[in-house]
Coordinates of C-alpha atoms (C1' of nucleotides) in Angstrom, one line a residue:
Chain A
M24 CA 80.9 155.2 -131.1
P25 CA 81.7 152.2 -133.3
E26 CA 78.0 151.2 -133.4
N27 CA 77.3 154.2 -135.6
T28 CA 79.7 153.1 -138.3
L29 CA 78.8 149.5 -138.0
Y30 CA 75.0 150.0 -138.0
P31 CA 73.9 152.4 -140.7
H32 CA 70.8 154.5 -140.2
V33 CA 67.9 154.1 -142.6
S34 CA 66.0 157.0 -144.0
V35 CA 63.3 157.6 -146.5
D36 CA 63.6 160.4 -149.1
C37 CA 60.5 161.4 -151.1
V38 CA 60.5 162.8 -154.6
V39 CA 57.1 164.4 -154.8
L40 CA 56.4 165.4 -158.4
G41 CA 53.5 167.8 -158.9
F42 CA 52.1 168.7 -162.3
D43 CA 50.8 172.2 -162.4
G44 CA 49.0 172.0 -165.7
S45 CA 52.0 172.7 -167.9
Q46 CA 55.1 171.3 -166.2
F47 CA 56.4 169.1 -163.4
N48 CA 57.6 170.5 -160.1
V49 CA 59.4 168.8 -157.3
L50 CA 58.6 169.4 -153.7
L51 CA 61.8 170.7 -151.9
L52 CA 62.5 172.0 -148.4
K53 CA 64.6 175.0 -147.6
R54 CA 67.7 174.1 -145.6
T55 CA 70.0 176.5 -143.7
G56 CA 73.3 175.3 -142.5
I57 CA 76.8 176.2 -141.7
E58 CA 79.9 175.4 -143.7
G59 CA 83.1 176.7 -142.1
S60 CA 82.2 180.1 -140.7
Q61 CA 79.6 180.8 -143.4
T62 CA 75.9 180.0 -143.4
F63 CA 74.3 178.8 -146.5
N64 CA 70.8 178.2 -147.8
D65 CA 70.0 175.4 -150.2
L66 CA 67.3 172.8 -150.8
K67 CA 66.7 169.2 -150.0
L68 CA 64.1 166.5 -150.6
P69 CA 61.7 165.8 -147.8
G70 CA 63.1 162.8 -145.9
G71 CA 64.0 161.5 -142.5
L72 CA 65.0 158.5 -140.5
I73 CA 62.5 155.7 -140.1
F74 CA 61.0 155.1 -136.7
S75 CA 62.0 151.8 -135.0
D76 CA 58.5 150.3 -135.4
E77 CA 57.5 151.7 -138.7
N78 CA 57.5 150.1 -142.1
L79 CA 58.9 151.9 -145.1
D80 CA 55.7 152.8 -146.8
D81 CA 54.4 154.3 -143.5
A82 CA 57.5 156.3 -143.1
A83 CA 57.2 157.7 -146.6
H84 CA 53.5 158.7 -145.9
R85 CA 54.5 160.3 -142.6
I86 CA 57.3 162.3 -144.2
V87 CA 55.3 163.6 -147.1
G88 CA 52.3 164.1 -144.8
E89 CA 54.3 166.7 -142.9
H90 CA 53.9 169.0 -145.8
I91 CA 50.8 168.0 -147.8
N92 CA 47.7 166.0 -147.4
T93 CA 48.4 162.4 -148.5
N94 CA 44.9 161.1 -148.8
A95 CA 44.9 158.9 -151.9
L96 CA 48.4 160.0 -152.8
F97 CA 50.2 157.9 -155.3
L98 CA 53.4 156.9 -153.5
K99 CA 55.7 154.2 -154.5
Q100 CA 59.1 153.0 -153.5
F101 CA 61.5 153.1 -156.5
K102 CA 65.1 152.7 -155.5
S103 CA 67.5 152.7 -152.6
F104 CA 70.7 154.6 -152.3
G105 CA 73.5 153.5 -150.1
S106 CA 76.8 154.9 -151.2
P107 CA 78.9 155.2 -148.0
S108 CA 79.9 158.7 -149.1
R109 CA 76.4 160.0 -149.9
T110 CA 76.3 162.0 -146.6
S111 CA 79.9 162.9 -146.3
H112 CA 80.0 166.4 -147.7
P113 CA 81.1 168.7 -144.9
R114 CA 77.9 170.7 -145.3
D115 CA 75.8 167.6 -145.0
V116 CA 77.7 166.1 -142.1
H117 CA 77.4 169.3 -140.1
W118 CA 73.7 169.8 -140.9
L119 CA 72.9 166.2 -140.0
E120 CA 74.5 166.4 -136.6
K121 CA 72.4 169.4 -135.8
A122 CA 69.2 168.1 -137.3
V123 CA 69.3 164.6 -136.1
Q124 CA 71.1 165.2 -132.8
L125 CA 73.2 162.1 -133.4
K126 CA 76.6 161.4 -134.7
I127 CA 75.8 159.9 -138.1
G128 CA 78.1 157.4 -139.7
R129 CA 76.2 156.5 -142.7
I130 CA 72.6 156.6 -144.0
V131 CA 71.1 154.2 -146.4
T132 CA 68.0 155.8 -147.9
I133 CA 64.9 154.4 -149.6
G134 CA 63.7 156.6 -152.4
Y135 CA 59.9 157.1 -152.8
L136 CA 58.2 158.7 -155.7
A137 CA 54.8 160.5 -155.4
L138 CA 52.7 161.9 -158.2
L139 CA 50.0 164.4 -157.9
R140 CA 48.4 167.4 -159.5
I141 CA 49.0 170.9 -158.1
S142 CA 45.6 172.3 -157.9
S143 CA 44.3 175.6 -156.5
T144 CA 43.0 173.7 -153.5
L145 CA 46.3 172.0 -152.7
R146 CA 47.8 173.8 -149.8
F147 CA 51.0 173.3 -147.8
H148 CA 50.2 172.7 -144.2
S149 CA 49.7 175.9 -142.3
K150 CA 52.9 177.8 -141.5
D151 CA 54.9 175.4 -143.6
V152 CA 57.2 178.1 -145.0
Q153 CA 60.1 175.7 -145.8
A154 CA 58.3 173.7 -148.5
I155 CA 58.3 175.0 -152.1
W156 CA 57.5 173.7 -155.6
V157 CA 60.5 173.9 -157.9
P158 CA 60.0 173.3 -161.6
L159 CA 62.2 170.3 -162.6
Q160 CA 64.0 172.4 -165.2
Q161 CA 65.1 174.9 -162.5
V162 CA 66.4 172.5 -159.9
G163 CA 69.8 173.5 -158.9
T164 CA 72.4 171.7 -156.7
L165 CA 70.6 169.9 -153.9
A166 CA 71.8 168.6 -150.6
F167 CA 73.4 165.1 -150.2
D168 CA 72.9 163.0 -153.4
H169 CA 69.4 164.4 -153.9
N170 CA 70.1 165.4 -157.4
Q171 CA 70.8 161.8 -158.3
I172 CA 67.7 160.7 -156.5
V173 CA 65.5 163.1 -158.4
E174 CA 67.1 162.1 -161.6
E175 CA 66.3 158.4 -161.0
A176 CA 62.8 159.2 -159.9
V177 CA 62.2 161.1 -163.1
R178 CA 63.5 158.2 -165.1
E179 CA 61.0 156.0 -163.3
V180 CA 57.9 158.1 -164.1
C181 CA 57.6 157.3 -167.7
E182 CA 58.1 153.6 -167.1
I183 CA 55.4 153.6 -164.4
V184 CA 52.9 155.4 -166.7
V185 CA 53.6 153.1 -169.6
R186 CA 53.3 150.0 -167.4
D187 CA 50.2 151.3 -165.7
P188 CA 48.3 154.0 -167.7
S189 CA 46.0 154.7 -164.8
T190 CA 48.8 156.6 -163.0
V191 CA 48.5 159.6 -165.2
F192 CA 45.2 160.4 -163.7
N193 CA 46.9 161.3 -160.5
L194 CA 48.2 164.3 -162.4
L195 CA 44.8 165.4 -163.6
P196 CA 41.7 166.8 -161.9
K197 CA 38.7 164.6 -161.6
R198 CA 37.2 166.2 -164.7
F199 CA 39.7 167.0 -167.4
T200 CA 39.8 168.0 -171.0
A201 CA 41.5 166.1 -173.8
S202 CA 44.2 168.8 -174.1
Q203 CA 44.9 168.7 -170.3
M204 CA 45.5 165.0 -170.6
R205 CA 47.6 165.5 -173.8
V206 CA 49.7 168.2 -172.1
V207 CA 50.6 165.7 -169.3
Y208 CA 51.8 163.1 -171.9
E209 CA 53.7 165.8 -173.8
A210 CA 55.5 166.8 -170.5
L211 CA 56.2 163.1 -169.8
F212 CA 57.6 162.3 -173.1
G213 CA 59.2 165.7 -173.8
Q214 CA 57.6 166.1 -177.2
P215 CA 54.5 167.4 -178.8
L216 CA 51.9 164.9 -179.7
D217 CA 49.5 164.9 -182.7
V218 CA 46.1 166.2 -181.6
R219 CA 44.1 163.9 -183.8
N220 CA 46.0 160.8 -182.9
F221 CA 45.8 161.6 -179.3
H222 CA 42.0 161.8 -179.5
K223 CA 41.9 158.4 -181.1
K224 CA 44.1 157.0 -178.4
M225 CA 41.8 158.4 -175.8
S226 CA 38.7 157.0 -177.4
R227 CA 40.4 153.6 -177.4
M228 CA 40.6 153.8 -173.6
P229 CA 37.3 152.5 -172.4
Y230 CA 38.1 153.8 -168.9
V231 CA 38.3 157.4 -170.1
V232 CA 34.6 158.3 -170.3
P233 CA 33.4 161.4 -172.0
L234 CA 31.0 163.5 -170.0
D235 CA 28.2 165.7 -171.3
E236 CA 29.9 168.7 -169.6
F237 CA 31.8 171.4 -171.3
E238 CA 34.1 174.2 -170.4
K239 CA 32.4 177.5 -169.8
Q240 CA 33.4 181.1 -170.3
V241 CA 36.3 180.3 -172.6
A242 CA 37.2 182.5 -175.5
H243 CA 37.0 179.6 -178.0
R244 CA 35.0 176.5 -178.6
A245 CA 34.3 174.8 -175.2
A246 CA 36.2 171.6 -174.6
R247 CA 34.5 168.4 -173.4
Y248 CA 35.3 167.0 -170.0
Y249 CA 36.3 163.4 -169.4
R250 CA 36.7 161.4 -166.3
F251 CA 38.7 158.3 -165.4
D252 CA 36.7 155.3 -164.4
K253 CA 38.6 153.0 -162.0
K254 CA 36.2 150.2 -162.2
I255 CA 36.3 149.9 -165.9
Y256 CA 40.1 150.1 -165.8
F257 CA 40.4 147.2 -163.5
K258 CA 37.8 145.2 -165.4
V259 CA 39.9 145.8 -168.6
Y260 CA 43.3 145.0 -167.0
G261 CA 42.0 142.6 -164.4
G262 CA 44.7 143.8 -162.0
F263 CA 47.4 142.5 -164.3
Y264 CA 49.4 144.3 -166.9
P265 CA 50.7 142.8 -170.1
G266 CA 53.9 141.0 -169.8
R267 CA 53.2 139.6 -166.4
S268 CA 55.3 136.8 -165.1
S269 CA 54.0 133.3 -164.6
L270 CA 57.3 131.7 -163.6
Y271 CA 55.6 130.1 -160.6
G272 CA 53.6 128.0 -163.0
Q273 CA 50.8 128.8 -165.4
Chain B
M8 CA 70.9 148.2 -126.0
P9 CA 68.6 150.9 -127.3
E10 CA 70.9 151.6 -130.2
N11 CA 69.8 148.4 -131.8
T12 CA 66.2 149.3 -131.9
L13 CA 66.9 152.9 -132.9
Y14 CA 69.3 152.2 -135.6
P15 CA 68.2 149.4 -137.9
H16 CA 70.7 147.2 -139.6
V17 CA 70.9 147.1 -143.4
S18 CA 71.3 143.9 -145.3
V19 CA 71.3 142.8 -148.9
D20 CA 69.4 139.7 -150.0
C21 CA 69.9 138.3 -153.5
V22 CA 67.4 136.4 -155.6
V23 CA 69.7 134.6 -158.0
L24 CA 67.6 133.1 -160.7
G25 CA 69.3 130.4 -162.9
F26 CA 67.8 129.0 -166.1
D27 CA 68.8 125.4 -166.6
G28 CA 67.5 125.1 -170.2
S29 CA 63.9 124.3 -169.2
Q30 CA 63.0 126.1 -166.0
F31 CA 64.0 128.7 -163.5
N32 CA 65.8 127.8 -160.3
V33 CA 66.6 130.0 -157.4
L34 CA 69.8 129.8 -155.4
L35 CA 69.1 129.0 -151.8
L36 CA 71.3 128.3 -148.8
K37 CA 70.6 125.5 -146.2
R38 CA 70.1 126.8 -142.8
T39 CA 70.1 124.9 -139.5
G40 CA 68.7 126.5 -136.4
I41 CA 67.1 125.9 -133.1
E42 CA 63.5 126.6 -132.2
G43 CA 62.6 125.7 -128.6
S44 CA 64.4 122.5 -128.0
Q45 CA 64.2 121.3 -131.5
T46 CA 66.6 121.8 -134.4
F47 CA 65.3 122.5 -137.8
N48 CA 66.6 122.7 -141.3
D49 CA 65.2 125.1 -143.9
L50 CA 66.4 127.4 -146.7
K51 CA 67.1 131.1 -147.1
L52 CA 68.3 133.5 -149.7
P53 CA 72.0 134.4 -149.8
G54 CA 72.2 137.7 -148.0
G55 CA 74.0 139.5 -145.2
L56 CA 74.7 142.8 -143.5
I57 CA 76.5 145.5 -145.5
F58 CA 79.9 146.5 -144.5
S59 CA 80.4 150.0 -143.1
D60 CA 82.3 151.3 -146.1
E61 CA 80.6 149.3 -148.8
N62 CA 78.0 150.5 -151.3
L63 CA 74.9 148.4 -151.9
D64 CA 75.9 147.0 -155.3
D65 CA 79.3 145.9 -154.0
A66 CA 77.6 144.2 -151.1
A67 CA 75.4 142.3 -153.5
H68 CA 78.3 141.2 -155.6
R69 CA 80.2 140.1 -152.5
I70 CA 77.3 138.1 -151.2
V71 CA 76.5 136.3 -154.5
G72 CA 80.3 135.9 -155.0
E73 CA 80.5 133.8 -151.9
H74 CA 78.8 131.0 -153.9
I75 CA 79.3 131.5 -157.6
N76 CA 81.5 133.4 -160.0
T77 CA 80.0 136.8 -160.5
N78 CA 82.1 137.9 -163.5
A79 CA 79.7 139.7 -165.9
L80 CA 76.7 138.7 -163.8
F81 CA 73.5 140.5 -164.4
L82 CA 72.7 141.9 -160.9
K83 CA 70.2 144.6 -160.2
Q84 CA 68.6 146.1 -157.2
F85 CA 64.8 145.8 -157.4
K86 CA 63.1 146.5 -154.1
S87 CA 63.7 147.1 -150.4
F88 CA 61.9 145.4 -147.6
G89 CA 61.5 147.0 -144.2
S90 CA 58.6 145.7 -142.3
P91 CA 59.6 145.9 -138.6
S92 CA 58.4 142.3 -138.1
R93 CA 60.2 140.7 -141.0
T94 CA 62.9 139.2 -138.7
S95 CA 60.7 138.6 -135.7
H96 CA 59.8 135.0 -136.1
P97 CA 61.4 133.1 -133.1
R98 CA 63.3 130.8 -135.5
D99 CA 64.8 133.8 -137.2
V100 CA 65.5 135.8 -134.1
H101 CA 67.4 132.9 -132.6
W102 CA 69.3 132.1 -135.8
L103 CA 70.3 135.7 -136.3
E104 CA 71.7 136.1 -132.9
K105 CA 74.0 133.2 -133.4
A106 CA 74.9 134.0 -137.0
V107 CA 75.5 137.7 -136.6
Q108 CA 76.7 137.6 -133.1
L109 CA 74.7 140.7 -132.3
K110 CA 71.4 141.4 -130.7
I111 CA 69.3 142.4 -133.7
G112 CA 66.4 144.7 -133.4
R113 CA 65.5 145.2 -136.9
I114 CA 66.9 144.7 -140.4
V115 CA 66.0 146.6 -143.5
T116 CA 67.0 144.6 -146.5
I117 CA 67.7 145.7 -150.1
G118 CA 66.6 143.0 -152.6
Y119 CA 68.8 142.2 -155.6
L120 CA 68.0 140.1 -158.5
A121 CA 70.5 138.2 -160.6
L122 CA 69.9 136.3 -163.9
L123 CA 72.2 133.7 -165.3
R124 CA 72.2 130.4 -167.1
I125 CA 73.0 127.2 -165.3
S126 CA 75.6 125.6 -167.5
S127 CA 77.7 122.5 -167.1
T128 CA 80.7 124.7 -166.4
L129 CA 79.0 126.6 -163.6
R130 CA 80.2 125.4 -160.3
F131 CA 79.5 126.4 -156.8
H132 CA 82.7 127.4 -155.0
S133 CA 84.6 124.5 -153.7
K134 CA 83.3 122.9 -150.6
D135 CA 80.1 125.0 -150.8
V136 CA 77.7 122.4 -149.6
Q137 CA 75.1 124.7 -148.4
A138 CA 74.2 126.3 -151.7
I139 CA 71.6 124.6 -153.9
W140 CA 69.4 125.3 -156.9
V141 CA 65.7 124.9 -156.3
P142 CA 63.2 125.0 -159.1
L143 CA 60.9 127.9 -158.5
Q144 CA 57.9 125.6 -158.6
Q145 CA 59.3 123.6 -155.7
V146 CA 60.2 126.4 -153.4
G147 CA 58.7 125.8 -149.9
T148 CA 58.5 128.0 -146.9
L149 CA 61.7 130.0 -146.6
A150 CA 63.3 131.9 -143.7
F151 CA 62.3 135.4 -142.8
D152 CA 60.1 137.1 -145.5
H153 CA 62.2 135.5 -148.2
N154 CA 59.1 134.0 -149.9
Q155 CA 57.8 137.5 -150.4
I156 CA 61.2 138.7 -151.7
V157 CA 61.4 135.8 -154.3
E158 CA 57.8 136.5 -155.4
E159 CA 58.5 140.2 -156.0
A160 CA 61.7 139.3 -157.8
V161 CA 59.9 137.0 -160.1
R162 CA 57.4 139.7 -160.8
E163 CA 60.3 141.9 -161.8
V164 CA 61.9 139.6 -164.3
C165 CA 59.3 139.9 -167.1
E166 CA 59.2 143.6 -166.8
I167 CA 63.0 143.8 -167.0
V168 CA 63.1 141.6 -170.1
V169 CA 60.3 143.5 -171.8
R170 CA 62.0 146.9 -171.1
D171 CA 65.4 145.6 -172.1
P172 CA 65.3 142.6 -174.4
S173 CA 69.0 142.1 -174.1
T174 CA 68.7 140.7 -170.6
V175 CA 67.4 137.4 -171.9
F176 CA 70.8 136.6 -173.2
N177 CA 72.1 136.3 -169.7
L178 CA 69.9 133.1 -169.6
L179 CA 71.4 131.6 -172.8
P180 CA 74.8 130.3 -173.8
K181 CA 76.9 132.4 -176.2
R182 CA 75.7 130.3 -179.1
F183 CA 72.1 129.3 -178.9
T184 CA 69.4 127.8 -181.1
A185 CA 66.1 129.4 -181.8
S186 CA 64.3 126.9 -179.7
Q187 CA 66.5 127.4 -176.7
M188 CA 65.7 131.1 -176.9
R189 CA 62.0 130.3 -177.3
V190 CA 62.0 128.1 -174.3
V191 CA 63.3 130.9 -172.2
Y192 CA 60.5 133.2 -173.3
E193 CA 58.0 130.4 -172.7
A194 CA 59.2 130.0 -169.2
L195 CA 59.1 133.7 -168.6
F196 CA 55.6 134.2 -169.9
G197 CA 54.3 130.8 -168.7
Q198 CA 52.8 129.8 -172.0
P199 CA 53.8 128.1 -175.2
L200 CA 54.7 130.4 -178.1
D201 CA 54.0 129.9 -181.8
V202 CA 57.2 128.6 -183.4
R203 CA 56.7 130.4 -186.7
N204 CA 55.9 133.7 -185.1
F205 CA 58.9 133.4 -182.8
H206 CA 61.2 132.9 -185.8
K207 CA 59.9 136.0 -187.4
K208 CA 60.3 137.9 -184.1
M209 CA 63.9 136.8 -183.9
S210 CA 64.6 137.7 -187.5
R211 CA 63.3 141.2 -186.7
M212 CA 66.0 141.5 -184.0
P213 CA 69.1 142.8 -185.8
Y214 CA 71.2 142.1 -182.8
V215 CA 70.4 138.4 -182.9
V216 CA 72.8 137.3 -185.7
P217 CA 72.5 133.8 -187.3
L218 CA 75.7 131.9 -187.6
D219 CA 76.8 129.3 -190.2
E220 CA 77.1 126.8 -187.5
F221 CA 74.7 124.0 -186.7
E222 CA 74.0 121.4 -184.1
K223 CA 75.8 118.1 -184.6
Q224 CA 74.9 114.5 -183.7
V225 CA 71.3 115.2 -183.1
A226 CA 68.7 112.7 -184.1
H227 CA 66.8 115.2 -186.2
R228 CA 67.4 118.1 -188.5
A229 CA 70.2 120.2 -187.0
A230 CA 69.3 123.6 -185.6
R231 CA 71.1 126.8 -186.6
Y232 CA 73.1 128.7 -183.9
Y233 CA 72.7 132.3 -183.2
R234 CA 74.5 134.8 -181.1
F235 CA 73.7 138.1 -179.4
D236 CA 75.6 141.1 -180.7
K237 CA 75.9 143.8 -178.0
K238 CA 77.3 146.4 -180.3
I239 CA 74.4 146.2 -182.7
Y240 CA 72.0 146.2 -179.8
F241 CA 73.3 149.5 -178.4
K242 CA 73.4 151.0 -181.9
V243 CA 69.7 150.1 -182.3
Y244 CA 68.6 151.3 -178.9
G245 CA 71.2 154.0 -178.4
G246 CA 71.4 153.2 -174.7
F247 CA 67.7 154.3 -174.4
Y248 CA 64.6 152.2 -174.3
P249 CA 61.3 153.3 -175.7
G250 CA 59.2 155.3 -173.3
R251 CA 62.2 157.2 -171.8
S252 CA 61.5 160.3 -169.9
S253 CA 62.5 163.7 -171.0
L254 CA 61.0 165.6 -168.1
Y255 CA 64.3 167.6 -167.7
G256 CA 63.7 169.2 -171.1
Q257 CA 63.9 167.9 -174.6
Chain C
dA22 C1' 60.7 104.0 -193.1
dC23 C1' 60.0 106.1 -189.0
dA24 C1' 60.6 109.2 -185.1
dA25 C1' 61.8 113.8 -183.7
dA26 C1' 62.5 118.4 -183.9
dA27 C1' 63.7 122.3 -187.4
dG28 C1' 62.1 125.5 -190.3
dT29 C1' 59.0 128.2 -193.3
dG30 C1' 54.4 131.9 -195.5
dT31 C1' 49.9 134.0 -195.5
dT32 C1' 46.0 136.4 -193.7
dC33 C1' 43.9 139.4 -190.6
dC34 C1' 43.6 143.0 -187.3
dG35 C1' 44.8 146.7 -184.2
dC36 C1' 47.7 150.4 -183.3
dA37 C1' 51.1 154.1 -184.5
dT38 C1' 52.1 157.7 -187.6
dA39 C1' 51.6 161.4 -190.8
dC40 C1' 48.9 165.0 -192.3
dA41 C1' 44.9 169.9 -193.0
dC42 C1' 40.8 171.9 -192.3
dC43 C1' 36.3 173.5 -190.1
dC44 C1' 33.9 174.7 -185.5
dA45 C1' 32.4 177.2 -181.5
dT46 C1' 33.1 181.0 -178.5
dG47 C1' 34.3 185.6 -176.4
dC48 C1' 35.9 189.9 -177.4
Chain D
dG21 C1' 35.1 189.5 -187.8
dC22 C1' 38.9 187.8 -185.8
dA23 C1' 41.7 185.4 -182.7
dT24 C1' 41.9 181.3 -180.0
dG25 C1' 42.0 176.8 -179.1
dG26 C1' 38.6 172.4 -179.9
dG27 C1' 37.6 168.8 -182.6
dT28 C1' 37.5 165.6 -186.7
dG29 C1' 39.0 161.4 -191.0
dT30 C1' 42.0 158.9 -194.2
dA31 C1' 45.9 156.4 -195.8
dT32 C1' 50.0 153.7 -194.8
dG33 C1' 53.0 150.4 -192.6
dC34 C1' 54.5 147.5 -188.8
dG35 C1' 54.0 144.0 -185.7
dG36 C1' 51.1 140.6 -183.0
dA37 C1' 48.2 136.4 -183.5
dA38 C1' 46.4 132.4 -185.7
dC39 C1' 47.2 128.5 -188.4
dA40 C1' 49.7 123.3 -191.2
dC41 C1' 53.0 121.2 -193.7
dT42 C1' 57.8 120.0 -195.5
dT43 C1' 62.7 119.2 -194.3
dT44 C1' 66.6 117.1 -192.2
dT45 C1' 68.9 113.7 -189.6
dG46 C1' 69.9 109.5 -186.8
dT47 C1' 68.3 105.1 -185.7

DNA sequence: ACAAAAGTGTTCCGCATACACCCATGC
DNA sequence: GCATGGGTGTATGCGGAACACTTTTGT
């Protein structure tokens, strides 16, 4: 089957990062396979071959959508991976042949990154027993080159948030307190942030609007709720971020 | 040939941006094809299918290397393009069948961006009559979706330079004057920059070291030369840029 | 002496950083 | 009343932005 070596397959792999209020988790799927005469269980990213008439973004939505509701999901292509050896581990070769029902020569994969908050209302699709959230710190050895893909995705996240501050609100509920927002930033940057300075930073964001609503039933002073205002945000940034290019002319 | 629709091909397309001292140019290849009974001439990005045992970065180097010397070339993957219709224009279908000698169903392409300076010593490989530099402002309608690819690459450039200031020095000679460097930034940001502020900015960059060498034979005050010091740069930045992620733990 | 580009200093403002105490609430 | 987390103000320093004149050199 020379076609299979000449013509690589194309897949999409999705690094779905969910913030649970204190840390980041990645959505992984349980995989069972055979290596030699042994069976093994490990984990992989949600991913799959693209359909012949499907564009990349659609494929990514479809693949994530097999496990969670993707309405209004932040989902962004971030990097492609095409090492010829990325699917050549015996475990992976064997698993692929069973899963895809094709002899696979090589797969180039397009990496997608999704950001969302893990809320009490977020549910895996019914009967989806293979999908689990794994805290980033506890991710072990994954299938294929998926550790590398996760690593690169994580590297992306901060840059995305810095470039476009509105993306953090994907990680927060509609109403959120200042400390919820601060905890997200602390997780992103891996260090504690000064509370007073963070309040000032927030108050300098015109698109973070304070509400006249407060926490209830808490064993301490009730925190104020805020919300993110998209319209104000786009008015402020005008759709462009600082450092935009104008190489095509002013 | 159902394989061809099921298994897309994978190519690499390279947006090679060359700065000529005053503006950015993109490396394009002349293409001659047939549409209906007419022949036509237009331009395309350098690109091609990946080899079966080649990784993506290597393919990009190979493809750019067919036209210019890629020693120490800044070359970076920036985005993939996979619309099913991106190669479906009749001109492109016909041209591909001749060029690739295969019936092509669909091509997913990985976009690469290269940055370099166009110097007097830069030469296209001998007899390479198809490769030309086209100023970005003068780029017309290109083959396939190459206009879109160029557009996205140009959008990338500023962000890359902002994230990693050392990349600008790919666009400058080893020794450069302050105004040469300023002109690069002005072209990048599409606006004139204040001369005094730019000098201060430069003097705040420890890795831009002033030399005791000056222009000669110029009909005005001779400008000082500077050089970029990689070692100092990496000492300053430690290999990391501000806003790096530490999601894996501190 | 003139044309042409190089080089230089000050002020103002916004933002980041560092730092310590009082407030509201439930138990 | 105490434990728990929420909320607040001041001082300092750096870097971005605005702004005009003198210096050097070849012709």
